[in-house]
CSV table of C-alpha atoms and ligand atoms in Angstrom, one decimal:
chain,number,residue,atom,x,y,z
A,712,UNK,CA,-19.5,97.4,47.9
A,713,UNK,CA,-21.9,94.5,49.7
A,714,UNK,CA,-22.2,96.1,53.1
A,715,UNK,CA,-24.4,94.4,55.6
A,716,UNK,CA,-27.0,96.1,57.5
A,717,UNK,CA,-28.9,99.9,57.0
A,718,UNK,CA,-25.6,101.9,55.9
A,719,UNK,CA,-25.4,105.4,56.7
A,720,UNK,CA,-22.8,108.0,54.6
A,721,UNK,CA,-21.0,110.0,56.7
A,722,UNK,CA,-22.1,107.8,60.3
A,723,UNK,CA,-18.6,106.6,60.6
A,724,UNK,CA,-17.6,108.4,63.9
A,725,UNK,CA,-15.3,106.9,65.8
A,726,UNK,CA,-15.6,103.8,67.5
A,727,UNK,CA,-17.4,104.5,71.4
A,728,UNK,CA,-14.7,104.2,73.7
A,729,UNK,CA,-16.4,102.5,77.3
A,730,UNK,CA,-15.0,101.5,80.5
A,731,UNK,CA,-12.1,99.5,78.7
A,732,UNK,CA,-11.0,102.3,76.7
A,733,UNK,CA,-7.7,102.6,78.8
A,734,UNK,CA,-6.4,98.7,78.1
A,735,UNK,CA,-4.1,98.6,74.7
A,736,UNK,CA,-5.2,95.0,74.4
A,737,UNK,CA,-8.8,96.3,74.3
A,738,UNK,CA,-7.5,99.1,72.0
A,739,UNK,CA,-5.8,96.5,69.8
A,740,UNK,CA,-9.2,94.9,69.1
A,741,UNK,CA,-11.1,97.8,68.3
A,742,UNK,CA,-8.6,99.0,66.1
A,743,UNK,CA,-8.9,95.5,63.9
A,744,UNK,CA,-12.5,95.9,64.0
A,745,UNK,CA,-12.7,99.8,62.6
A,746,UNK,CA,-10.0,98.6,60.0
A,747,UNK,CA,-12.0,95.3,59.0
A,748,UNK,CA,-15.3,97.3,58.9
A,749,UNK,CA,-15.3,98.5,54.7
A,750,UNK,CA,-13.7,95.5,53.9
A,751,UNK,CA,-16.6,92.9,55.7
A,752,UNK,CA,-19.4,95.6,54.6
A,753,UNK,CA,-20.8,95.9,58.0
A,754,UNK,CA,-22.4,99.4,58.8
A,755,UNK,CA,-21.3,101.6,61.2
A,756,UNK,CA,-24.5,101.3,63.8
A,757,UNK,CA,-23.5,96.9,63.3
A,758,UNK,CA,-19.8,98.1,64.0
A,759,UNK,CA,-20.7,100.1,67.3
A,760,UNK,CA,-22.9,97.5,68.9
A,761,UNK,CA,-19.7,94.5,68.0
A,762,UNK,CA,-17.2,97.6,69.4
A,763,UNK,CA,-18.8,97.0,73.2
A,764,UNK,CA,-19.7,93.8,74.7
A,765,UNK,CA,-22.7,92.6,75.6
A,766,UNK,CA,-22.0,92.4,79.6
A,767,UNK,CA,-20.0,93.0,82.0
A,768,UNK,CA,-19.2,91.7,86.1
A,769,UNK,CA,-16.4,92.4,88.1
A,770,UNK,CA,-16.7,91.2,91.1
A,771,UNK,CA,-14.5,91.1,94.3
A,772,UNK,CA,-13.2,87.8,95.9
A,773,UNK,CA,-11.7,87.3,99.2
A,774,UNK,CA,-10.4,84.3,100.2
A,775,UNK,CA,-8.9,82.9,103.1
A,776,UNK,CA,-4.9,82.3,102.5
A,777,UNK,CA,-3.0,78.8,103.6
A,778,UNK,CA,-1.4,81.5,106.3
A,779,UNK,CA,-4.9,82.4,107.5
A,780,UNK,CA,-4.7,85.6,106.3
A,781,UNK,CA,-7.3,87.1,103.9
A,782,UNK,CA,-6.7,88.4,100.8
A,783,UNK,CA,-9.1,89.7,98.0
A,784,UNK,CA,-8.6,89.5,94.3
A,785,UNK,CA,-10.2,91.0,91.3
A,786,UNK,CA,-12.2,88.8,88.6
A,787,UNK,CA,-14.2,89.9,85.8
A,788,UNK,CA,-16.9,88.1,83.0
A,789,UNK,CA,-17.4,89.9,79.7
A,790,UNK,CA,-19.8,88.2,77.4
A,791,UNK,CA,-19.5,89.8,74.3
A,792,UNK,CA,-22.0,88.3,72.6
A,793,UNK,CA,-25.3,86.1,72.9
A,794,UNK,CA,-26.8,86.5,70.0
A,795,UNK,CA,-26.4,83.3,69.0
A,796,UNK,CA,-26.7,81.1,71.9
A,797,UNK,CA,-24.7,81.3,75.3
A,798,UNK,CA,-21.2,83.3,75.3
A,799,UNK,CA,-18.4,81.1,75.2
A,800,UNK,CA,-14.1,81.5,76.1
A,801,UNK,CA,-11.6,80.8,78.6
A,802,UNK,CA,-11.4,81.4,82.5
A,803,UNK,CA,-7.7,82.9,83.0
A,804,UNK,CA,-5.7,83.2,86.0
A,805,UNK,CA,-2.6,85.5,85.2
A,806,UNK,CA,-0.9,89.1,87.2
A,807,UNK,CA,-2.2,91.1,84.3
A,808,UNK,CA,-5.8,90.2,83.8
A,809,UNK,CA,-7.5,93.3,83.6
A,810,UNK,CA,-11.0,94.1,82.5
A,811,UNK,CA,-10.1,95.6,79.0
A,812,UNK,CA,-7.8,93.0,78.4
A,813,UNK,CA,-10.8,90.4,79.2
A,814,UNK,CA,-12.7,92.8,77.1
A,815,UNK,CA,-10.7,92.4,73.9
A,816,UNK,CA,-10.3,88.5,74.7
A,817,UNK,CA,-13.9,87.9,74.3
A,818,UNK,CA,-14.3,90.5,71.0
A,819,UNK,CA,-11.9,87.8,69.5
A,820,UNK,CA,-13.6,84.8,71.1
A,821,UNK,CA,-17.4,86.0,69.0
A,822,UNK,CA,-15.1,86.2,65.7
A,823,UNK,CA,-13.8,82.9,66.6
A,824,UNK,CA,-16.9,80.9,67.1
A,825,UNK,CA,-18.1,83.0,64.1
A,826,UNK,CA,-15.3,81.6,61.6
A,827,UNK,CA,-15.8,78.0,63.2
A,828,UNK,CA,-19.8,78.5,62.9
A,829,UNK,CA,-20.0,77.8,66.3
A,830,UNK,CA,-23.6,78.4,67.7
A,831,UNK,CA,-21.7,80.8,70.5
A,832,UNK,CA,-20.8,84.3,70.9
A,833,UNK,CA,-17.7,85.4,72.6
A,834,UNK,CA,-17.0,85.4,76.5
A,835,UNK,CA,-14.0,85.0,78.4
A,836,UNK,CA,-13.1,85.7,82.4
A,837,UNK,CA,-10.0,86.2,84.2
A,838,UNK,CA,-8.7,86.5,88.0
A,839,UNK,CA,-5.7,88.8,88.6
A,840,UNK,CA,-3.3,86.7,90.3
A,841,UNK,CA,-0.3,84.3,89.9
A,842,UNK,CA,-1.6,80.9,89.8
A,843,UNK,CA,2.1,79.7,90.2
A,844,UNK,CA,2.1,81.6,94.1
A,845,UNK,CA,-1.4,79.8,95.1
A,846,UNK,CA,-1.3,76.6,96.6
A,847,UNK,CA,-3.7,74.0,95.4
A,848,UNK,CA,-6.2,75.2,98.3
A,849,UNK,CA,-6.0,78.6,97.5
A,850,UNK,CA,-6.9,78.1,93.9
A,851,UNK,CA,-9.8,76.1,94.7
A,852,UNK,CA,-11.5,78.5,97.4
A,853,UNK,CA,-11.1,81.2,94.6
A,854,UNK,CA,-12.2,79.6,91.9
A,855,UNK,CA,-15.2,78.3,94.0
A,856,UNK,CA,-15.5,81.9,95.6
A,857,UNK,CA,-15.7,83.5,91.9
A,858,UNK,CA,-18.1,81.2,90.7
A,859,UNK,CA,-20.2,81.7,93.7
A,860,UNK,CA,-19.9,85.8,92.5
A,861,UNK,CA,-20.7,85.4,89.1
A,862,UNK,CA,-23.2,82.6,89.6
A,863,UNK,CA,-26.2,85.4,88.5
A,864,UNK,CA,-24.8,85.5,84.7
A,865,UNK,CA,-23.7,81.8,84.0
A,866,UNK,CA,-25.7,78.7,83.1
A,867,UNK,CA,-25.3,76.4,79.9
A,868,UNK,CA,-27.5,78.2,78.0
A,869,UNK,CA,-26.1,81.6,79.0
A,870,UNK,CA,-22.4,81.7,79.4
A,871,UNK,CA,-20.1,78.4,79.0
A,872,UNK,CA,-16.2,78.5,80.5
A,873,UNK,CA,-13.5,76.9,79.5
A,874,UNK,CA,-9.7,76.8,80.9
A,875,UNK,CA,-7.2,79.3,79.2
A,876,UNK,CA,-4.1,80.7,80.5
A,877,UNK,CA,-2.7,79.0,83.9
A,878,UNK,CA,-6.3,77.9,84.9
A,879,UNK,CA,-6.9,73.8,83.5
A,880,UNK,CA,-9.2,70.7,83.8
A,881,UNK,CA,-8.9,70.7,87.8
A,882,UNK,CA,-10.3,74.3,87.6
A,883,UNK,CA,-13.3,73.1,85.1
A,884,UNK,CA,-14.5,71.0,88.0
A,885,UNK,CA,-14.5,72.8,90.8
A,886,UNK,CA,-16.8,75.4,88.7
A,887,UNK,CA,-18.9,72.5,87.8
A,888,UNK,CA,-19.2,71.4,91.2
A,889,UNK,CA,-20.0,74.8,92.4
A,890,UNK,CA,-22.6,75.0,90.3
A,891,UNK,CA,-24.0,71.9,89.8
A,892,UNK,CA,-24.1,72.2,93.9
A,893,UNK,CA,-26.2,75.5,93.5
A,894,UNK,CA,-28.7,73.9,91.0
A,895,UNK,CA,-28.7,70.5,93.1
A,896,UNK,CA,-28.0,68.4,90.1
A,897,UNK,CA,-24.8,67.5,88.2
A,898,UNK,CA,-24.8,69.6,85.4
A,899,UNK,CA,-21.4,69.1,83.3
A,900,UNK,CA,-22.4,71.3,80.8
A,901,UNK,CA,-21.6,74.4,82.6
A,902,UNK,CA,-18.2,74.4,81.4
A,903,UNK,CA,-16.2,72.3,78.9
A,904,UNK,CA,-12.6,71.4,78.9
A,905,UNK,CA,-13.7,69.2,82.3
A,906,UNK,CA,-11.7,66.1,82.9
A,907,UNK,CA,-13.1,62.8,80.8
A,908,UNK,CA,-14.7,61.2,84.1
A,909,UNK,CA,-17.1,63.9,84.7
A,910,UNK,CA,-18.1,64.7,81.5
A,911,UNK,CA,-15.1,66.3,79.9
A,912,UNK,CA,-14.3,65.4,76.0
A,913,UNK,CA,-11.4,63.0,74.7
A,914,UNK,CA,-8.8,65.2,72.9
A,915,UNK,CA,-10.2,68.3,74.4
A,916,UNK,CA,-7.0,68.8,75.9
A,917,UNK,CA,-4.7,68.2,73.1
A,918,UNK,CA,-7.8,70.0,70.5
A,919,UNK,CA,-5.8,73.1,70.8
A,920,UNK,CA,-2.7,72.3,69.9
A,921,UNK,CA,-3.9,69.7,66.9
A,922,UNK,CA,-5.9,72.1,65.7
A,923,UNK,CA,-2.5,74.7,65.5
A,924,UNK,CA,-0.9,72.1,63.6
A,925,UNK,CA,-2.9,71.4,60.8
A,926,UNK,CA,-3.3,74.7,59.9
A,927,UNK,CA,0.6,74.6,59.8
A,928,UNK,CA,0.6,71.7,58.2
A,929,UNK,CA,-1.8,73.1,55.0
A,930,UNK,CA,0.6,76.5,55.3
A,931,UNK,CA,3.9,74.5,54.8
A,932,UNK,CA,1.8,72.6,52.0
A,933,UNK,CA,1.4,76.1,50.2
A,934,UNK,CA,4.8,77.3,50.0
A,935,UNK,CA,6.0,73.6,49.0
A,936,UNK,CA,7.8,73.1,52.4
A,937,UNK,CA,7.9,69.4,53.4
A,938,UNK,CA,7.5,69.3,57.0
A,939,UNK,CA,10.3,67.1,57.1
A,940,UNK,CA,12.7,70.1,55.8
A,941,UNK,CA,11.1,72.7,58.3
A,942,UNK,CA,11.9,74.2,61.8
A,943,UNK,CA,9.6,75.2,64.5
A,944,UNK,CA,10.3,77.6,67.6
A,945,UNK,CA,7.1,77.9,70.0
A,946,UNK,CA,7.0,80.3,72.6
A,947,UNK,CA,5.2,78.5,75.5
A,948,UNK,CA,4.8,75.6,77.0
A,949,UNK,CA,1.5,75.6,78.4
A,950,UNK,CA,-1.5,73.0,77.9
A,951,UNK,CA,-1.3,74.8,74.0
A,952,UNK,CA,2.5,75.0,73.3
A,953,UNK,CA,3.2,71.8,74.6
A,954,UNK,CA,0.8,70.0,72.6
A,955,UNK,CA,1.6,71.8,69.3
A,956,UNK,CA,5.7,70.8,69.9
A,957,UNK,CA,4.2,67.0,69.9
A,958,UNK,CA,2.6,67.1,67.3
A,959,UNK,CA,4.7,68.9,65.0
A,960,UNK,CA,7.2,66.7,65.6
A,961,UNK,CA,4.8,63.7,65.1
A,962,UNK,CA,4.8,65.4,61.7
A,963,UNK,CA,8.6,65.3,60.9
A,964,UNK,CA,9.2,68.4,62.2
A,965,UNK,CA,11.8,69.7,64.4
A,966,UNK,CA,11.3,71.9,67.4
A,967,UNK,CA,14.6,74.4,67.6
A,968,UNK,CA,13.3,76.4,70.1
A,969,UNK,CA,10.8,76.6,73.0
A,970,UNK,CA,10.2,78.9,75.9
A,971,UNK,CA,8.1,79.9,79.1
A,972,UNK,CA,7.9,82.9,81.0
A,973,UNK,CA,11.1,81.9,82.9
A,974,UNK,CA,13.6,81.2,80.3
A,975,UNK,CA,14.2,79.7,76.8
A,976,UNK,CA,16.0,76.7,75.3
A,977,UNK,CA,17.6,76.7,71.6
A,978,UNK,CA,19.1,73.5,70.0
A,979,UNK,CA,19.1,73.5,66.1
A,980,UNK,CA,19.3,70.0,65.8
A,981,UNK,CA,16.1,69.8,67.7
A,982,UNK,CA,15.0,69.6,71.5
A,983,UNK,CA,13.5,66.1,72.7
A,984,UNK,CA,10.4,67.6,73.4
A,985,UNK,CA,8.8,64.3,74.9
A,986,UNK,CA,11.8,64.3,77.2
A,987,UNK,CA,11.2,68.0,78.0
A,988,UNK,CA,7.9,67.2,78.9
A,989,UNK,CA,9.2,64.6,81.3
A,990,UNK,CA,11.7,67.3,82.6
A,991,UNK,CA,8.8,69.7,83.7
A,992,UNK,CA,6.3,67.0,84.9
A,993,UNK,CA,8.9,66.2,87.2
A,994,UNK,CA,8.6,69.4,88.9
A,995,UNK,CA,11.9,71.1,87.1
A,996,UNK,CA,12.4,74.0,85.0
A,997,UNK,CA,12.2,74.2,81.7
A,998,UNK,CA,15.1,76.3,81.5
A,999,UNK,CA,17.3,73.4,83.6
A,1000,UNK,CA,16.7,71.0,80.9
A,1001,UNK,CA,19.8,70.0,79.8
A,1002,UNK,CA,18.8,68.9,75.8
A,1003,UNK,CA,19.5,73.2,74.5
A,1004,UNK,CA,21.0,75.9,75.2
A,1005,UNK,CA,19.6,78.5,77.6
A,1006,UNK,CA,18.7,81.5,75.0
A,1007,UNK,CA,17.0,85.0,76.2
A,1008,UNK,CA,13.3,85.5,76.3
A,1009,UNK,CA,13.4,88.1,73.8
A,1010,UNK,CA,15.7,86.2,71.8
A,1011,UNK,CA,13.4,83.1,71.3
A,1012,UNK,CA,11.4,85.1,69.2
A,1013,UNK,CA,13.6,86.3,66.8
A,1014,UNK,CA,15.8,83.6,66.0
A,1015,UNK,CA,15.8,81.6,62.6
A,1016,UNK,CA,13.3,79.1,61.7
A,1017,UNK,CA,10.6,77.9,59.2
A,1018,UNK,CA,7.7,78.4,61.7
A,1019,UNK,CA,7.3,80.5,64.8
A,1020,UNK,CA,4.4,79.6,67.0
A,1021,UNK,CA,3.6,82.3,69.9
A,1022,UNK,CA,1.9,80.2,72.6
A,1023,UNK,CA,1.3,82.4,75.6
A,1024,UNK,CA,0.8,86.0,76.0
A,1025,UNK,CA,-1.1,88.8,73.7
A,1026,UNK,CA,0.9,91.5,72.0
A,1027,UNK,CA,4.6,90.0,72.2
A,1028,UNK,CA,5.6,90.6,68.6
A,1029,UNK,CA,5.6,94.2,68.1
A,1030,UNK,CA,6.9,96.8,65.5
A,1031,UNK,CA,10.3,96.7,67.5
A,1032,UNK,CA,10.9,93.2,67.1
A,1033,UNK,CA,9.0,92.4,64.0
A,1034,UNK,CA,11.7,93.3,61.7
A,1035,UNK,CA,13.8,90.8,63.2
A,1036,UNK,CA,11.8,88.1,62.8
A,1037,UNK,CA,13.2,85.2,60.8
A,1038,UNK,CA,10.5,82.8,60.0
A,1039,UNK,CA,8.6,82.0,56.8
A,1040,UNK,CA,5.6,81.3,58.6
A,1041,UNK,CA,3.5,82.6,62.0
A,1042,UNK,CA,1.3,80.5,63.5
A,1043,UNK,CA,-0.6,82.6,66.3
A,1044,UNK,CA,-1.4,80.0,68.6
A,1045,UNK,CA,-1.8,83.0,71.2
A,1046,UNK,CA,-4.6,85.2,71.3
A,1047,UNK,CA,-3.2,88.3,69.9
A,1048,UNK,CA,-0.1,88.0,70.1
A,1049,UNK,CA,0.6,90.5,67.1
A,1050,UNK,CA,0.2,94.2,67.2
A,1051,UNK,CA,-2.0,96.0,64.4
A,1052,UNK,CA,1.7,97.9,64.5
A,1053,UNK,CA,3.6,94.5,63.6
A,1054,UNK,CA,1.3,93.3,60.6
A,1055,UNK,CA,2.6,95.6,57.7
A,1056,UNK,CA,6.2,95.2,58.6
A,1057,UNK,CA,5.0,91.2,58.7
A,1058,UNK,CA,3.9,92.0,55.3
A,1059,UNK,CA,6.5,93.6,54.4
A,1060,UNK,CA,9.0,90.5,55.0
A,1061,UNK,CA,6.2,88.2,53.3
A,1062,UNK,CA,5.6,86.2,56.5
A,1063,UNK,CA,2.4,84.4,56.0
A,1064,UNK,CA,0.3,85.2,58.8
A,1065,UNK,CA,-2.2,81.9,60.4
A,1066,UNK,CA,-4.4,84.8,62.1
A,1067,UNK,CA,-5.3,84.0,66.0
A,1068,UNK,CA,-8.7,83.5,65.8
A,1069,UNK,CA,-8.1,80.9,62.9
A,1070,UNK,CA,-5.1,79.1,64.5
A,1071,UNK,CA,-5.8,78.5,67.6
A,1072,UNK,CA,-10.1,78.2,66.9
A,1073,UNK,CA,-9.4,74.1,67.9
A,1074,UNK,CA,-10.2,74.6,71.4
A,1075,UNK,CA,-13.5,76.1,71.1
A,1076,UNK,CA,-14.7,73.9,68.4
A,1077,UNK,CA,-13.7,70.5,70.7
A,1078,UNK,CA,-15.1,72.8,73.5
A,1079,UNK,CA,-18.8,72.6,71.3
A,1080,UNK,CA,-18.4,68.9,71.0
A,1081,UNK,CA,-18.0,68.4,74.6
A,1082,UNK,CA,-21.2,70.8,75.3
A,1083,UNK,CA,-23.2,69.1,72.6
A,1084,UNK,CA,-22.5,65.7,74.1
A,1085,UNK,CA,-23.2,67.0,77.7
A,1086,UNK,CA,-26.5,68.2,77.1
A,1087,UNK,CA,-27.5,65.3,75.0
A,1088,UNK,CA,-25.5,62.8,77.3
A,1089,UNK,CA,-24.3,60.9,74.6
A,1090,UNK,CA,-20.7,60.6,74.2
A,1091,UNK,CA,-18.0,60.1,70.8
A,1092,UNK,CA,-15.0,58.4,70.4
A,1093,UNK,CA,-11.5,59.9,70.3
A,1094,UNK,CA,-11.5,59.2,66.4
A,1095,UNK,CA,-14.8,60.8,66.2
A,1096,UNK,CA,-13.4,64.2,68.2
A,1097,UNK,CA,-10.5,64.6,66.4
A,1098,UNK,CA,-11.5,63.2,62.7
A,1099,UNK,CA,-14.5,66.4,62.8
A,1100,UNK,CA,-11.8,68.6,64.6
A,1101,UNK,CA,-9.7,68.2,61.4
A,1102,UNK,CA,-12.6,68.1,59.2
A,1103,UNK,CA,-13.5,71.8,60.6
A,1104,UNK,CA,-10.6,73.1,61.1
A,1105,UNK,CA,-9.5,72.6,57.3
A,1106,UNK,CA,-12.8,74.2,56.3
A,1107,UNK,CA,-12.5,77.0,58.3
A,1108,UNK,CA,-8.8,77.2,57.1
A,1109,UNK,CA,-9.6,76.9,53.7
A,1110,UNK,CA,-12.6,79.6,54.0
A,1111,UNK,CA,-10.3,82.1,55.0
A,1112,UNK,CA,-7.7,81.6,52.6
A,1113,UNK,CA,-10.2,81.5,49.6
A,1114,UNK,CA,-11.4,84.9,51.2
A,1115,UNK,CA,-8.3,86.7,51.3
A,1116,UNK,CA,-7.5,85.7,47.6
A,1117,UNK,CA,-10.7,86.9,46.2
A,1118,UNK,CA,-10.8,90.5,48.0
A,1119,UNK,CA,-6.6,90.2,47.9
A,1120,UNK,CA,-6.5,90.9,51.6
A,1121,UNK,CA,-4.2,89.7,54.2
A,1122,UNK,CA,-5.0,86.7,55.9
A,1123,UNK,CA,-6.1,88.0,59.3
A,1124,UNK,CA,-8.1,90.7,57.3
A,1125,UNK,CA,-10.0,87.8,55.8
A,1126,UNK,CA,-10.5,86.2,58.8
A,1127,UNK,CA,-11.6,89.3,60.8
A,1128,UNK,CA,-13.7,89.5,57.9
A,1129,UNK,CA,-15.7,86.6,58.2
A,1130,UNK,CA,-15.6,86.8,61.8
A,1131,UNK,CA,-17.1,90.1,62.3
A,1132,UNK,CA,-19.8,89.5,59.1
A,1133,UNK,CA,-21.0,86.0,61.1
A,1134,UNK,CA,-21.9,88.1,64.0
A,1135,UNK,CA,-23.0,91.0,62.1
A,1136,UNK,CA,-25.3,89.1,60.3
A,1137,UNK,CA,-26.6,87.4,63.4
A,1138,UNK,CA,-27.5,90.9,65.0
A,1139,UNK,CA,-29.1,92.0,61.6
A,1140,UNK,CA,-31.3,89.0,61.5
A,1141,UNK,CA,-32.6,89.3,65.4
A,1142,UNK,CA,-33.2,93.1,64.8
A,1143,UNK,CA,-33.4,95.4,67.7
A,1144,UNK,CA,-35.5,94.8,71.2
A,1145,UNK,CA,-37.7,96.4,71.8
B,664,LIG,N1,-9.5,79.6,76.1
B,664,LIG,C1,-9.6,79.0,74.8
B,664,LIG,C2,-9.6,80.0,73.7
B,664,LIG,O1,-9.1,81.1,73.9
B,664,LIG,C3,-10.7,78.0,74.7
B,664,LIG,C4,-12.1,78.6,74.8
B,664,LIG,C5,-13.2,77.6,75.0
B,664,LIG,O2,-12.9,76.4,74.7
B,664,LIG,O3,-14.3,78.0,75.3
B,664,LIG,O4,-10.0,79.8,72.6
């Protein structure tokens, strides 16, 4: 076999197990990295250093409440990688933002920008909290308050956010403005995913989404499906599930399902999502929308359709529920959203698999655009953002499929594969300091 790097026989202890060791999420993603590791060739000194990031803060921020009380929340940064060029992922604001779980979001975030050939390694942030119990003041005093904390490990060149679960554009700003307030100049490209007027790219915000869909759109093309003939359920309805329900359905397809953390609609002849989107933007549930029938949470999942797109949370299809899955195809929009558990029984059923770090790789790569432009200050055209969004998306796509046919590996083994080898390589080629 082709391994990468100086490999030793008999070296392959264990994986080091750090401060994250406790978090399953952070388990989950050492566990695809040990089982990826023979198959991508990388040695087992490579495999250690890519098993625990980079960096590490967690940091403490107290703020003061609408109330006047005072409360103090828990944030964390983990930069996975900068080998090469700043660390790059999400900010997220969610109850169960831990540090492992930040941990294992970032490992996936370097594989990301490693399949897109992105000149980034992995980050990603988080506060624990409930975005949806903070007024619009209390959000910006602790997203101001957490910049200020972490203000000693980000800078363009060093570590680059982005909005991710229930953080958004509004968030983007107030971390530019913090910073560019510290620095004493406007400096947009501090973060990306920043609304248009201060620097922020067009179809940023839908580049998620669009991205999701063409990669549906090539897997439907495999197994002969015309979009026209197929189903979709998505599970979220967030900046990225929303988006994808548009444009699937710009596509011919119809959206049978859709979900949030509250409840969950089902309509088989389809759900007017453009109407849905009307329902929430007027302040309503999603649940209370009267175009399908309320349906479980857990049910969502599991009922029959040609694709099924998990748009929220990491590791919600799991070996109890993946036998009774029912779709031909699953588009993880999510990070993670599949346990190492779930894959064979996946495999099993012949669900083809659009891997994580493939499928949802579109925000990142629109993410790069908008850094590129902000540090050269010279700005595209919507065509020109979305035409190279498609452009890289299909090669990336294509890249991993072409992989997994020629070492006859699963999808997300090929694209762990290349993943994990871009970074591997990376590491190999800087050596070791001093
Ligand atoms: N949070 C998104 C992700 O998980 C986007 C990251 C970015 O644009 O930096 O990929």
């Amino acid at each position: 076999m082709n391994k990468i790097g100086n490999f030793r026989e008999g070296n392959e202890d264990r994986l080091p197990v750090p401060v994250y060791g406790n978090s399953p999420t952070y388990q989950m993603a050492l566990k695809q990295l040990e089982s990826v590791a023979e198959c991508a060739g990388v040695d087992a000194g490579i495999i250690n250093r890519l098993a625990i990031p980079k960096r590490a803060i967690v940091v403490s921020i107290p703020i003061r409440m609408d109330d006047g009380s005072l409360q103090v929340f828990s944030g964390y940064r983990v930069q996975h990688s900068l080998t090469s060029g700043p660390s790059k992922g999400g900010l997220r604001y969610h109850p169960s933002v831990d540090l492992g779980e930040v941990a294992a979001l970032s490992m996936w975030m370097s594989w990301k920008c490693g399949i897109m050939n992105l000149p980034f390694g992995g980050g990603k942030g988080g506060i624990a909290c409930d975005p949806e119990l903070l007024s619009l003041g209390e959000k910006e005093r602790l997203t101001r308050r957490f910049t200020e904390e972490i203000l000693c490990v980000i800078g363009p060149r060093m570590d680059v956010m982005a909005p991710d679960l229930g953080t958004d554009e509004q968030t983007m700003a107030w971390i530019m403005d913090t910073y560019s307030m510290k620095v004493g100049y406007a400096c947009p490209e501090i973060v990306t995913g920043k609304p248009v007027e201060i620097g922020g790219c067009l179809g940023r915000r839908e580049a998620t989404g669009r991205g999701v869909t063409f990669c549906i759109l090539e897997a439907l093309k495999e197994l002969a499906i015309a979009p026209q003939d197929s189903t979709a359920i998505v599970q979220g309805f967030g900046n990225v599930g929303s988006v994808t329900c548009l444009e699937l359905v710009k596509k011919g397809m119809r959206v049978v399902g859709v979900g949030d953390r509250h409840g969950s609609l089902y309509n088989p002849q389809g759900i007017d999502v453009v109407a849905l989107q009307q329902h929430i933007a007027g302040g309503k549930p999603l649940v209370s929308f009267p175009g399908g029938k309320p349906i479980d949470n857990s049910e969502l999942l599991t009922m029959p359709c040609t694709v099924l797109v998990p748009a929220a949370l990491e590791r919600v299809i799991t070996a109890k529920n993946a036998t009774e899955l029912k779709c031909k195809i699953l588009a993880e929009a999510a990070n993670g959203p599949t346990t190492p558990e779930a894959d064979p029984i996946l495999l099993a059923k012949n669900i083809f698999i659009i891997p994580d770090i493939l499928c949802n790789a579109g925000g990142v790569t629109v993410s790069y655009f908008e850094w590129v432009q902000d540090i050269q200050q010279f700005l595209w055209s919507e065509e020109q953002v979305n035409q190279k969004l498609q452009e890289l998306m299909l090669k990336a796509y294509a890249r991993v499929r072409e992989t997994a046919r020629e070492k006859k590996i699963t999808m997300r083994m090929a694209a762990l594969t290349l993943g994990v080898q871009k970074v591997a390589r990376e590491k190999i080629h800087r050596g070791l300091y001093p």
